[in-house]
């Protein structure tokens, strides 16, 4: 249920409405737009039906949200939401590029990657410490040591870090190091994990499951948000189809559809979508044209030696060229793109 306020509603009136809703045992989420404020109500809606909401000062209208996903739906927010990633915001005017290796493989390679990608305008550092691998015999990540390496790379480069959490038992540990918790495609419908990441209130990057519909993705986001964590970034990373020329099929249309259905920011991962280095740039440019708020790109110092996803990883030079070629697309989409700058070296915390 959402309550839309009148133009010019006062802070006191909003407080009063909020208190009435909360006294009925529901939680509220306030979203301020240019003219109206939306008060989203979370909980048992039946209890609200007994309240004379329409007669409260400042209330213009009261609506049920008709979509199966409520908190994630467009109506729930007065405008697009911005999700913090360290000191960067995803979902604003800036096109945010997150880059880094598929897996954290060691201190030196991560530190070198962090500096290289920051120097050409990346705003976030990715790297998996816990890796979901199709084969149980493949490298499955450095675990806790990988998290420590990520934290050191953040301290040195200034880039916020994004890393995957695969298991409810690791949520607290990963949240203790990461700025953003990634829930991967294979876990998009791991409802216990979604609930757990919803409880820790760290921003969540939720990747679309490879056989999930857009509705499934939004309902997965809803699991996180239902716990009170509204800081969810969605990521289109390709879906499985009969096509074999690419690792996955990049569902470009999902980006504008998501932007219409939800207030949450949407980014694209052209690396996993295509599975091939040469497809990263064209898929990324298309994603920006389609309205994506950012990109996540795999970058490795020596992709041919990478322990995972080397085929789709860019080396430093190619990533630098890619960022330059991205600039006109960002400008055409009326987005800014950070200038590259070596980040200040901060002491490790
Ligand atoms: C990854 O980002 O390295 C990853 C495993 O992605 P996905 O969950 O989209 O396959
Ligand atoms: Mn990968």
Short mmCIF file of C-alpha atoms and ligand atoms in Angstrom, two decimals:
data_model
loop_
_atom_site.label_atom_id
_atom_site.label_comp_id
_atom_site.label_asym_id
_atom_site.label_seq_id
_atom_site.Cartn_x
_atom_site.Cartn_y
_atom_site.Cartn_z
CA UNK A 1 0.00 0.00 0.00
CA UNK A 2 1.25 3.48 -0.75
CA UNK A 3 0.07 6.83 0.54
CA UNK A 4 0.57 9.77 -1.78
CA UNK A 5 0.73 13.16 -0.09
CA UNK A 6 -0.64 16.48 -1.28
CA UNK A 7 1.65 19.02 -2.92
CA UNK A 8 3.19 21.16 -0.21
CA UNK A 9 2.71 18.61 2.57
CA UNK A 10 4.63 19.63 5.70
CA UNK A 11 7.21 17.54 7.55
CA UNK A 12 4.87 17.43 10.55
CA UNK A 13 2.06 16.05 8.43
CA UNK A 14 4.35 13.37 6.99
CA UNK A 15 5.42 12.46 10.52
CA UNK A 16 1.84 12.17 11.64
CA UNK A 17 0.91 9.90 8.75
CA UNK A 18 3.99 7.79 9.38
CA UNK A 19 3.18 7.48 13.07
CA UNK A 20 -0.42 6.41 12.37
CA UNK A 21 0.76 3.69 10.01
CA UNK A 22 3.47 2.49 12.37
CA UNK A 23 1.09 2.44 15.32
CA UNK A 24 -0.97 -0.08 13.33
CA UNK A 25 2.10 -2.34 13.33
CA UNK A 26 3.42 -1.66 9.79
CA UNK A 27 6.78 -0.29 8.73
CA UNK A 28 7.05 2.76 6.50
CA UNK A 29 9.39 3.89 3.77
CA UNK A 30 9.41 7.58 2.90
CA UNK A 31 10.34 8.67 -0.58
CA UNK A 32 10.40 12.37 -1.36
CA UNK A 33 9.77 13.51 -4.92
CA UNK A 34 9.81 17.00 -6.33
CA UNK A 35 6.10 17.57 -5.72
CA UNK A 36 4.74 14.57 -3.81
CA UNK A 37 6.05 12.41 -1.04
CA UNK A 38 5.23 8.71 -1.12
CA UNK A 39 4.83 6.82 2.14
CA UNK A 40 5.20 3.13 1.42
CA UNK A 41 3.60 0.84 3.99
CA UNK A 42 5.14 -2.56 4.63
CA UNK A 43 3.29 -5.24 6.56
CA UNK A 44 -0.24 -6.49 7.03
CA UNK A 45 -2.30 -4.18 4.87
CA UNK A 46 -5.59 -5.33 6.36
CA UNK A 47 -4.72 -3.38 9.47
CA UNK A 48 -4.52 -0.17 7.43
CA UNK A 49 -8.01 -0.57 6.04
CA UNK A 50 -9.37 0.22 9.50
CA UNK A 51 -7.56 3.58 9.64
CA UNK A 52 -9.15 6.75 8.24
CA UNK A 53 -6.02 7.51 6.22
CA UNK A 54 -7.74 9.71 3.66
CA UNK A 55 -8.87 12.11 6.33
CA UNK A 56 -5.38 12.69 7.73
CA UNK A 57 -3.98 16.15 6.91
CA UNK A 58 -1.67 16.05 3.91
CA UNK A 59 -2.96 12.78 2.40
CA UNK A 60 -4.01 12.99 -1.22
CA UNK A 61 -4.65 9.34 -2.06
CA UNK A 62 -4.09 5.78 -0.89
CA UNK A 63 -3.37 2.97 -3.37
CA UNK A 64 -2.70 -0.72 -3.21
CA UNK A 65 0.35 -1.73 -5.28
CA UNK A 66 -1.09 -4.08 -7.89
CA UNK A 67 2.20 -5.68 -8.97
CA UNK A 68 3.29 -8.96 -7.35
CA UNK A 69 6.46 -7.19 -6.22
CA UNK A 70 5.59 -4.25 -4.00
CA UNK A 71 8.66 -2.61 -2.47
CA UNK A 72 10.59 -2.97 -5.72
CA UNK A 73 7.80 -1.56 -7.89
CA UNK A 74 8.02 1.83 -9.53
CA UNK A 75 5.01 3.11 -7.62
CA UNK A 76 6.67 2.55 -4.26
CA UNK A 77 9.15 5.35 -4.79
CA UNK A 78 8.71 8.95 -5.90
CA UNK A 79 11.64 8.56 -8.30
CA UNK A 80 14.55 6.31 -9.17
CA UNK A 81 16.41 5.21 -6.07
CA UNK A 82 20.13 5.66 -5.63
CA UNK A 83 22.09 2.94 -3.92
CA UNK A 84 25.35 3.76 -2.16
CA UNK A 85 28.48 1.79 -2.98
CA UNK A 86 31.02 3.19 -0.52
CA UNK A 87 31.11 6.89 -1.34
CA UNK A 88 29.76 6.33 -4.87
CA UNK A 89 26.06 6.26 -5.77
CA UNK A 90 24.53 3.90 -8.31
CA UNK A 91 21.35 5.12 -10.00
CA UNK A 92 22.14 8.84 -10.27
CA UNK A 93 23.45 10.82 -13.22
CA UNK A 94 26.81 9.10 -13.12
CA UNK A 95 27.33 5.92 -15.10
CA UNK A 96 29.15 3.69 -12.63
CA UNK A 97 31.69 1.17 -13.88
CA UNK A 98 32.73 -1.67 -11.58
CA UNK A 99 35.75 -3.65 -12.74
CA UNK A 100 38.08 -6.35 -11.53
CA UNK A 101 38.94 -10.00 -11.85
CA UNK A 102 36.43 -12.81 -11.77
CA UNK A 103 38.30 -14.27 -8.77
CA UNK A 104 40.72 -12.78 -6.28
CA UNK A 105 43.89 -14.75 -7.01
CA UNK A 106 46.39 -12.94 -4.79
CA UNK A 107 47.50 -9.63 -3.30
CA UNK A 108 49.65 -8.38 -6.16
CA UNK A 109 47.25 -9.10 -8.98
CA UNK A 110 44.35 -7.46 -7.15
CA UNK A 111 46.34 -4.41 -6.13
CA UNK A 112 47.61 -3.96 -9.70
CA UNK A 113 44.09 -4.35 -11.07
CA UNK A 114 42.64 -1.88 -8.58
CA UNK A 115 45.14 0.81 -9.58
CA UNK A 116 44.78 0.13 -13.29
CA UNK A 117 41.00 0.30 -13.33
CA UNK A 118 40.81 3.32 -10.99
CA UNK A 119 43.25 5.17 -13.22
CA UNK A 120 40.84 5.01 -16.16
CA UNK A 121 37.60 5.81 -14.34
CA UNK A 122 36.27 2.64 -12.68
CA UNK A 123 34.42 3.47 -9.45
CA UNK A 124 34.20 0.02 -7.88
CA UNK A 125 36.47 -3.03 -7.58
CA UNK A 126 34.95 -6.47 -8.05
CA UNK A 127 36.55 -9.84 -7.27
CA UNK A 128 35.17 -13.13 -6.04
CA UNK A 129 36.59 -14.64 -2.84
CA UNK A 130 33.88 -17.32 -2.67
CA UNK A 131 33.33 -18.59 -6.21
CA UNK A 132 30.37 -20.57 -7.52
CA UNK A 133 31.93 -22.94 -10.07
CA UNK A 134 30.09 -25.42 -12.24
CA UNK A 135 32.71 -28.07 -11.54
CA UNK A 136 33.57 -28.94 -7.94
CA UNK A 137 37.16 -29.53 -9.14
CA UNK A 138 37.62 -25.97 -10.46
CA UNK A 139 39.29 -23.20 -8.39
CA UNK A 140 36.59 -22.13 -5.97
CA UNK A 141 38.11 -19.01 -4.51
CA UNK A 142 40.47 -17.96 -1.72
CA UNK A 143 37.68 -17.53 0.83
CA UNK A 144 38.52 -15.48 3.92
CA UNK A 145 42.01 -14.66 2.67
CA UNK A 146 40.45 -13.27 -0.52
CA UNK A 147 38.27 -10.95 1.57
CA UNK A 148 41.32 -9.62 3.40
CA UNK A 149 43.08 -9.01 0.08
CA UNK A 150 40.03 -7.12 -1.19
CA UNK A 151 39.95 -4.95 1.94
CA UNK A 152 43.64 -4.09 1.48
CA UNK A 153 43.07 -3.20 -2.17
CA UNK A 154 40.24 -0.88 -1.13
CA UNK A 155 42.42 0.82 1.47
CA UNK A 156 45.12 1.42 -1.13
CA UNK A 157 43.03 2.34 -4.14
CA UNK A 158 40.06 4.04 -2.50
CA UNK A 159 37.68 1.91 -4.59
CA UNK A 160 34.70 0.36 -2.84
CA UNK A 161 34.61 -3.44 -3.13
CA UNK A 162 31.95 -5.80 -4.42
CA UNK A 163 32.22 -9.50 -3.76
CA UNK A 164 29.94 -12.49 -3.89
CA UNK A 165 28.39 -14.20 -0.90
CA UNK A 166 27.18 -17.73 -1.58
CA UNK A 167 26.23 -19.10 1.78
CA UNK A 168 24.08 -17.82 4.63
CA UNK A 169 26.86 -18.87 7.03
CA UNK A 170 29.24 -16.36 5.39
CA UNK A 171 26.98 -13.32 5.20
CA UNK A 172 28.29 -11.61 8.32
CA UNK A 173 31.91 -12.25 7.43
CA UNK A 174 31.54 -10.97 3.86
CA UNK A 175 29.51 -7.98 5.07
CA UNK A 176 32.35 -7.21 7.48
CA UNK A 177 34.65 -6.58 4.50
CA UNK A 178 32.60 -5.69 1.44
CA UNK A 179 30.88 -2.45 0.50
CA UNK A 180 28.40 -4.35 -1.68
CA UNK A 181 27.31 -7.99 -1.34
CA UNK A 182 26.91 -9.74 -4.66
CA UNK A 183 24.29 -12.47 -4.94
CA UNK A 184 25.16 -14.42 -8.05
CA UNK A 185 22.99 -15.81 -10.82
CA UNK A 186 23.10 -19.31 -9.36
CA UNK A 187 21.79 -18.04 -6.03
CA UNK A 188 19.17 -15.61 -7.26
CA UNK A 189 16.43 -17.79 -5.88
CA UNK A 190 18.24 -18.94 -2.75
CA UNK A 191 15.56 -17.46 -0.56
CA UNK A 192 17.40 -18.11 2.70
CA UNK A 193 20.42 -16.19 1.36
CA UNK A 194 18.24 -13.33 0.08
CA UNK A 195 16.63 -13.04 3.50
CA UNK A 196 20.00 -13.06 5.24
CA UNK A 197 21.52 -10.34 3.02
CA UNK A 198 18.34 -8.36 3.61
CA UNK A 199 19.02 -8.44 7.32
CA UNK A 200 22.55 -7.05 7.26
CA UNK A 201 21.67 -3.77 5.55
CA UNK A 202 24.67 -3.75 3.25
CA UNK A 203 23.89 -2.81 -0.36
CA UNK A 204 23.22 -5.89 -2.49
CA UNK A 205 24.06 -6.48 -6.15
CA UNK A 206 21.52 -9.04 -7.31
CA UNK A 207 22.37 -10.83 -10.56
CA UNK A 208 19.62 -12.27 -12.71
CA UNK A 209 19.39 -16.04 -12.60
CA UNK A 210 20.21 -17.66 -15.91
CA UNK A 211 16.73 -19.16 -16.22
CA UNK A 212 14.84 -16.45 -14.40
CA UNK A 213 12.25 -14.10 -15.79
CA UNK A 214 12.30 -10.39 -15.06
CA UNK A 215 9.42 -10.98 -12.65
CA UNK A 216 11.45 -13.66 -10.84
CA UNK A 217 14.32 -11.17 -10.51
CA UNK A 218 12.07 -8.49 -9.06
CA UNK A 219 10.51 -10.96 -6.64
CA UNK A 220 14.00 -12.01 -5.55
CA UNK A 221 14.79 -8.33 -4.88
CA UNK A 222 11.56 -8.18 -2.90
CA UNK A 223 12.88 -10.88 -0.52
CA UNK A 224 15.87 -8.65 0.30
CA UNK A 225 13.78 -5.50 0.61
CA UNK A 226 11.15 -7.16 2.77
CA UNK A 227 13.82 -7.44 5.47
CA UNK A 228 14.18 -3.66 5.43
CA UNK A 229 17.19 -3.50 3.12
CA UNK A 230 16.09 -1.27 0.25
CA UNK A 231 19.62 -0.93 -1.15
CA UNK A 232 19.41 -3.35 -4.05
CA UNK A 233 21.10 -2.99 -7.44
CA UNK A 234 19.86 -5.32 -10.20
CA UNK A 235 22.20 -6.79 -12.77
CA UNK A 236 21.35 -8.21 -16.21
CA UNK A 237 24.04 -10.78 -17.01
CA UNK A 238 22.47 -12.85 -19.76
CA UNK A 239 20.17 -15.84 -19.70
CA UNK A 240 20.41 -19.40 -21.05
CA UNK A 241 18.84 -19.97 -24.45
CA UNK A 242 19.39 -22.43 -27.32
CA UNK A 243 22.12 -20.15 -28.73
CA UNK A 244 25.63 -21.52 -28.31
CA UNK A 245 27.72 -18.81 -30.00
CA UNK A 246 27.72 -16.83 -26.77
CA UNK A 247 28.04 -18.04 -23.17
CA UNK A 248 24.60 -16.61 -22.41
CA UNK A 249 22.09 -14.54 -24.37
CA UNK A 250 22.23 -10.91 -23.33
CA UNK A 251 18.65 -9.81 -22.72
CA UNK A 252 19.00 -6.20 -23.72
CA UNK A 253 15.27 -5.52 -23.48
CA UNK A 254 15.38 -6.47 -19.81
CA UNK A 255 17.11 -3.15 -19.08
CA UNK A 256 14.35 -0.78 -20.26
CA UNK A 257 11.68 -3.16 -18.96
CA UNK A 258 13.29 -3.17 -15.50
CA UNK A 259 13.73 0.59 -15.57
CA UNK A 260 9.99 0.88 -16.21
CA UNK A 261 8.93 -1.68 -13.59
CA UNK A 262 11.19 -0.73 -10.70
CA UNK A 263 12.83 2.26 -9.04
CA UNK A 264 15.95 0.18 -8.33
CA UNK A 265 19.15 0.88 -10.28
CA UNK A 266 19.98 -1.56 -13.07
CA UNK A 267 23.46 -2.40 -14.28
CA UNK A 268 24.68 -4.78 -16.98
CA UNK A 269 27.45 -7.38 -16.96
CA UNK A 270 28.63 -7.75 -20.56
CA UNK A 271 31.43 -10.12 -19.52
CA UNK A 272 29.24 -12.99 -18.34
CA UNK A 273 26.55 -12.18 -20.90
CA UNK A 274 28.79 -12.78 -23.91
CA UNK A 275 31.51 -14.88 -22.35
CA UNK A 276 33.96 -13.49 -24.89
CA UNK A 277 36.39 -10.59 -24.66
CA UNK A 278 35.46 -9.20 -28.08
CA UNK A 279 31.79 -8.90 -27.08
CA UNK A 280 32.33 -6.86 -23.92
CA UNK A 281 32.45 -3.46 -25.64
CA UNK A 282 29.47 -3.86 -28.04
CA UNK A 283 27.24 -5.32 -25.32
CA UNK A 284 28.29 -2.60 -22.88
CA UNK A 285 27.56 0.18 -25.37
CA UNK A 286 24.14 -1.32 -26.13
CA UNK A 287 23.40 -1.55 -22.40
CA UNK A 288 24.17 2.13 -21.92
CA UNK A 289 21.97 3.06 -24.86
CA UNK A 290 19.19 0.95 -23.30
CA UNK A 291 19.38 2.94 -20.07
CA UNK A 292 21.67 0.95 -17.75
CA UNK A 293 22.95 2.82 -14.69
CA UNK A 294 26.29 1.09 -14.76
CA UNK A 295 28.42 -1.83 -15.88
CA UNK A 296 30.35 -4.62 -14.28
CA UNK A 297 33.34 -5.75 -16.34
CA UNK A 298 35.91 -8.46 -15.68
CA UNK A 299 39.51 -7.25 -15.88
CA UNK A 300 42.65 -9.29 -15.19
CA UNK A 301 46.38 -8.44 -15.45
CA UNK A 302 46.97 -11.51 -17.66
CA UNK A 303 43.60 -12.87 -18.79
CA UNK A 304 45.06 -15.94 -20.46
CA UNK A 305 46.42 -17.07 -17.10
CA UNK A 306 43.27 -16.29 -15.10
CA UNK A 307 42.02 -19.02 -12.78
CA UNK A 308 38.44 -18.30 -13.85
CA UNK A 309 36.70 -16.57 -16.75
CA UNK A 310 39.89 -15.58 -18.60
CA UNK A 311 38.12 -15.81 -22.00
CA UNK A 312 35.86 -12.92 -21.12
CA UNK A 313 38.34 -10.80 -19.15
CA UNK A 314 40.00 -7.66 -20.53
CA UNK A 315 43.63 -6.78 -19.85
CA UNK A 316 44.51 -3.30 -18.53
CA UNK A 317 45.23 -1.78 -21.93
CA UNK A 318 42.03 -3.10 -23.47
CA UNK A 319 40.01 -1.93 -20.48
CA UNK A 320 41.53 1.56 -20.79
CA UNK A 321 40.62 1.67 -24.49
CA UNK A 322 37.16 0.39 -23.65
CA UNK A 323 36.61 3.20 -21.12
CA UNK A 324 37.62 5.78 -23.72
CA UNK A 325 35.25 4.31 -26.26
CA UNK A 326 32.49 4.26 -23.63
CA UNK A 327 32.63 8.04 -23.09
CA UNK A 328 30.60 9.12 -26.15
CA UNK A 329 27.94 6.51 -25.36
CA UNK A 330 27.71 7.78 -21.79
CA UNK A 331 27.41 11.35 -23.07
CA UNK A 332 24.70 10.36 -25.58
CA UNK A 333 22.76 8.78 -22.71
CA UNK A 334 23.23 12.04 -20.76
CA UNK A 335 25.37 10.35 -18.15
CA UNK A 336 28.65 11.41 -16.67
CA UNK A 337 31.54 8.98 -16.46
CA UNK A 338 34.30 9.46 -13.91
CA UNK A 339 37.62 10.69 -15.22
CA UNK A 340 40.44 8.32 -14.48
CA UNK A 341 42.67 9.34 -11.63
CA UNK A 342 45.11 7.39 -9.54
CA UNK A 343 43.42 7.18 -6.15
CA UNK A 344 45.09 8.38 -2.96
CA UNK A 345 46.87 5.68 -1.05
CA UNK A 346 45.19 5.27 2.32
CA UNK A 347 46.55 3.28 5.22
CA UNK A 348 45.08 -0.20 5.54
CA UNK A 349 42.37 -0.41 8.19
C1 LIG B 1 30.71 -13.40 -11.34
O1 LIG B 1 30.30 -12.23 -11.31
O2 LIG B 1 31.91 -13.74 -11.36
C2 LIG B 1 29.70 -14.48 -11.47
C3 LIG B 1 29.96 -15.72 -11.02
O3 LIG B 1 28.60 -14.07 -12.09
P1 LIG B 1 27.19 -14.81 -12.34
O4 LIG B 1 26.64 -15.11 -10.98
O5 LIG B 1 26.42 -13.78 -13.11
O6 LIG B 1 27.45 -16.05 -13.14
MN1 LIG B 2 33.27 -14.49 -13.58
#
